[in-house]
CSV table of C-alpha atoms in Angstrom, one decimal:
chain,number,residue,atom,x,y,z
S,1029,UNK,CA,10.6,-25.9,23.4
S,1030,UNK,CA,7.5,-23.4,22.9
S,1031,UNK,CA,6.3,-21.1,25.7
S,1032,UNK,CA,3.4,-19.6,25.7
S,1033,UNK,CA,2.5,-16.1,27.5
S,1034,UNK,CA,0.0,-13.8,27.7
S,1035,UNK,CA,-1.2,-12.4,24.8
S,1036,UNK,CA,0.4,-8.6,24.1
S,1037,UNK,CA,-1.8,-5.2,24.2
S,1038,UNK,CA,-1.5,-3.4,21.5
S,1039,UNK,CA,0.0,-0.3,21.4
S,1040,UNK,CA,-0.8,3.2,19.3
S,1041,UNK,CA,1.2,4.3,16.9
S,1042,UNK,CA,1.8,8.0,17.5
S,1043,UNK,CA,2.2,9.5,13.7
S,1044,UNK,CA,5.1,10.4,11.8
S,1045,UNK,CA,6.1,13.9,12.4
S,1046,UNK,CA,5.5,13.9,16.4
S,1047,UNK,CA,9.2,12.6,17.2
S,1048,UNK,CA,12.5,13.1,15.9
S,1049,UNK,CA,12.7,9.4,15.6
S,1050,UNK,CA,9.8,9.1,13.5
S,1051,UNK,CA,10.5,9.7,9.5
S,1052,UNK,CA,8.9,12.0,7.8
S,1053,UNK,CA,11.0,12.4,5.2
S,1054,UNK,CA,10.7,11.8,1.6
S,1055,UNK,CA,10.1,8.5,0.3
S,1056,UNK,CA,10.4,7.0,-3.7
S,1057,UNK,CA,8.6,3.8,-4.5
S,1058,UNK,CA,10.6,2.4,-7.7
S,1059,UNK,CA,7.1,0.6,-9.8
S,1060,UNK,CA,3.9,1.6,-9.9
S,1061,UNK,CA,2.0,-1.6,-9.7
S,1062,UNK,CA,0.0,-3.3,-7.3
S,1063,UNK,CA,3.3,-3.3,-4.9
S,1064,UNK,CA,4.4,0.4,-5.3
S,1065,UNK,CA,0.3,1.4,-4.3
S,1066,UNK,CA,0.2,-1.2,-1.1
S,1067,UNK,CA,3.1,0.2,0.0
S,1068,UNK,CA,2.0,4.2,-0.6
S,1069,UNK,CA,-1.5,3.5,1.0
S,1070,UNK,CA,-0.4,1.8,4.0
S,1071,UNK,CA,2.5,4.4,4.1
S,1072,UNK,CA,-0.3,6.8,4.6
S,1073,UNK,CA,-2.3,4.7,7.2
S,1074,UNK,CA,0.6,4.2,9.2
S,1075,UNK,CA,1.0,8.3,9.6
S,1076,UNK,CA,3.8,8.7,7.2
S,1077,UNK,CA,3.9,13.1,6.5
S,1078,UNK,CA,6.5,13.3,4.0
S,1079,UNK,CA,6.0,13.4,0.5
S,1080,UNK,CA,5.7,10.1,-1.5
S,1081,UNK,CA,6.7,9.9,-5.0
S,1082,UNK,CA,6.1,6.9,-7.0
S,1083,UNK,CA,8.3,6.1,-10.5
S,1084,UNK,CA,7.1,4.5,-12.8
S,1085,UNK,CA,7.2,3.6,-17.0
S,1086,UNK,CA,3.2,3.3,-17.1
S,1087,UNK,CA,1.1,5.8,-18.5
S,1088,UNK,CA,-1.8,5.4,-16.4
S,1089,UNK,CA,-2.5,5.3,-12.8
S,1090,UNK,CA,-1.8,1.6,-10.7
S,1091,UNK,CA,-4.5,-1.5,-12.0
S,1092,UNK,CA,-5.0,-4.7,-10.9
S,1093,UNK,CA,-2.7,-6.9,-13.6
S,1094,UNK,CA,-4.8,-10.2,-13.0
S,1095,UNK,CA,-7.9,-8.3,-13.4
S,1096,UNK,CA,-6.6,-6.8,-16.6
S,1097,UNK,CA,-5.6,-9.7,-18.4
S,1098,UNK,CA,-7.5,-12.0,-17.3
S,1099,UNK,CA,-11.3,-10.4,-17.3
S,1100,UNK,CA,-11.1,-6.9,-19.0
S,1101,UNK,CA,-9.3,-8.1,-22.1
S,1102,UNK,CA,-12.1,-11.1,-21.8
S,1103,UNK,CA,-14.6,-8.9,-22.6
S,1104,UNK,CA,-15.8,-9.6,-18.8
S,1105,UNK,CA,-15.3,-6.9,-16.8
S,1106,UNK,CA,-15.8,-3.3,-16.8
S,1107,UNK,CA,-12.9,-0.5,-17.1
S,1108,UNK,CA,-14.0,0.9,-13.6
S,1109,UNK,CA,-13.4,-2.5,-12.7
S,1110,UNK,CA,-9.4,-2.1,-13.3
S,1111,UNK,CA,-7.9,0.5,-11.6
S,1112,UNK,CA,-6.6,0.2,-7.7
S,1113,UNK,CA,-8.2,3.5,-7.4
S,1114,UNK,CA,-10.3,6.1,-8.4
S,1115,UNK,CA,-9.0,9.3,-10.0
């Protein structure tokens, strides 16, 4: 069986730091792809104070792997084209 109610407000999220039940601790994101920068940025969005430190074997900052192999090394895209972010 399925019920159906009414649809829930939503709520605001008071930022980290505020509450002692609210982390705002340190956090270490193992990979430094596509993944490891998601969860860094919305880390960030959500309010998250701490310090963020990210680990990772690549030389340069987070790109977007399809993009890369698929249309850069094509020849049809442009390097700005590559990274997640800018500098």
């Amino acid at each position: 069986r399925i019920f159906v109610g009414e649809k829930r407000k939503r709520v605001a999220r008071k930022p980290a730091g505020g509450d002692a039940g609210q982390f705002a601790g340190k956090v270490v994101i193992i990979g430094g792809g596509a993944a490891g920068f998601a969860a860094a940025e919305r880390l960030r969005r959500e309010g998250h104070r701490g310090s963020i430190l990210m680990l990772s074997d690549d030389e340069a900052p987070p790109v977007d792997r399809p993009n890369l192999s698929k249309d850069y090394l094509a020849g049809k895209a442009p390097s700005d084209w590559v990274p997640l972010h800018g500098a």
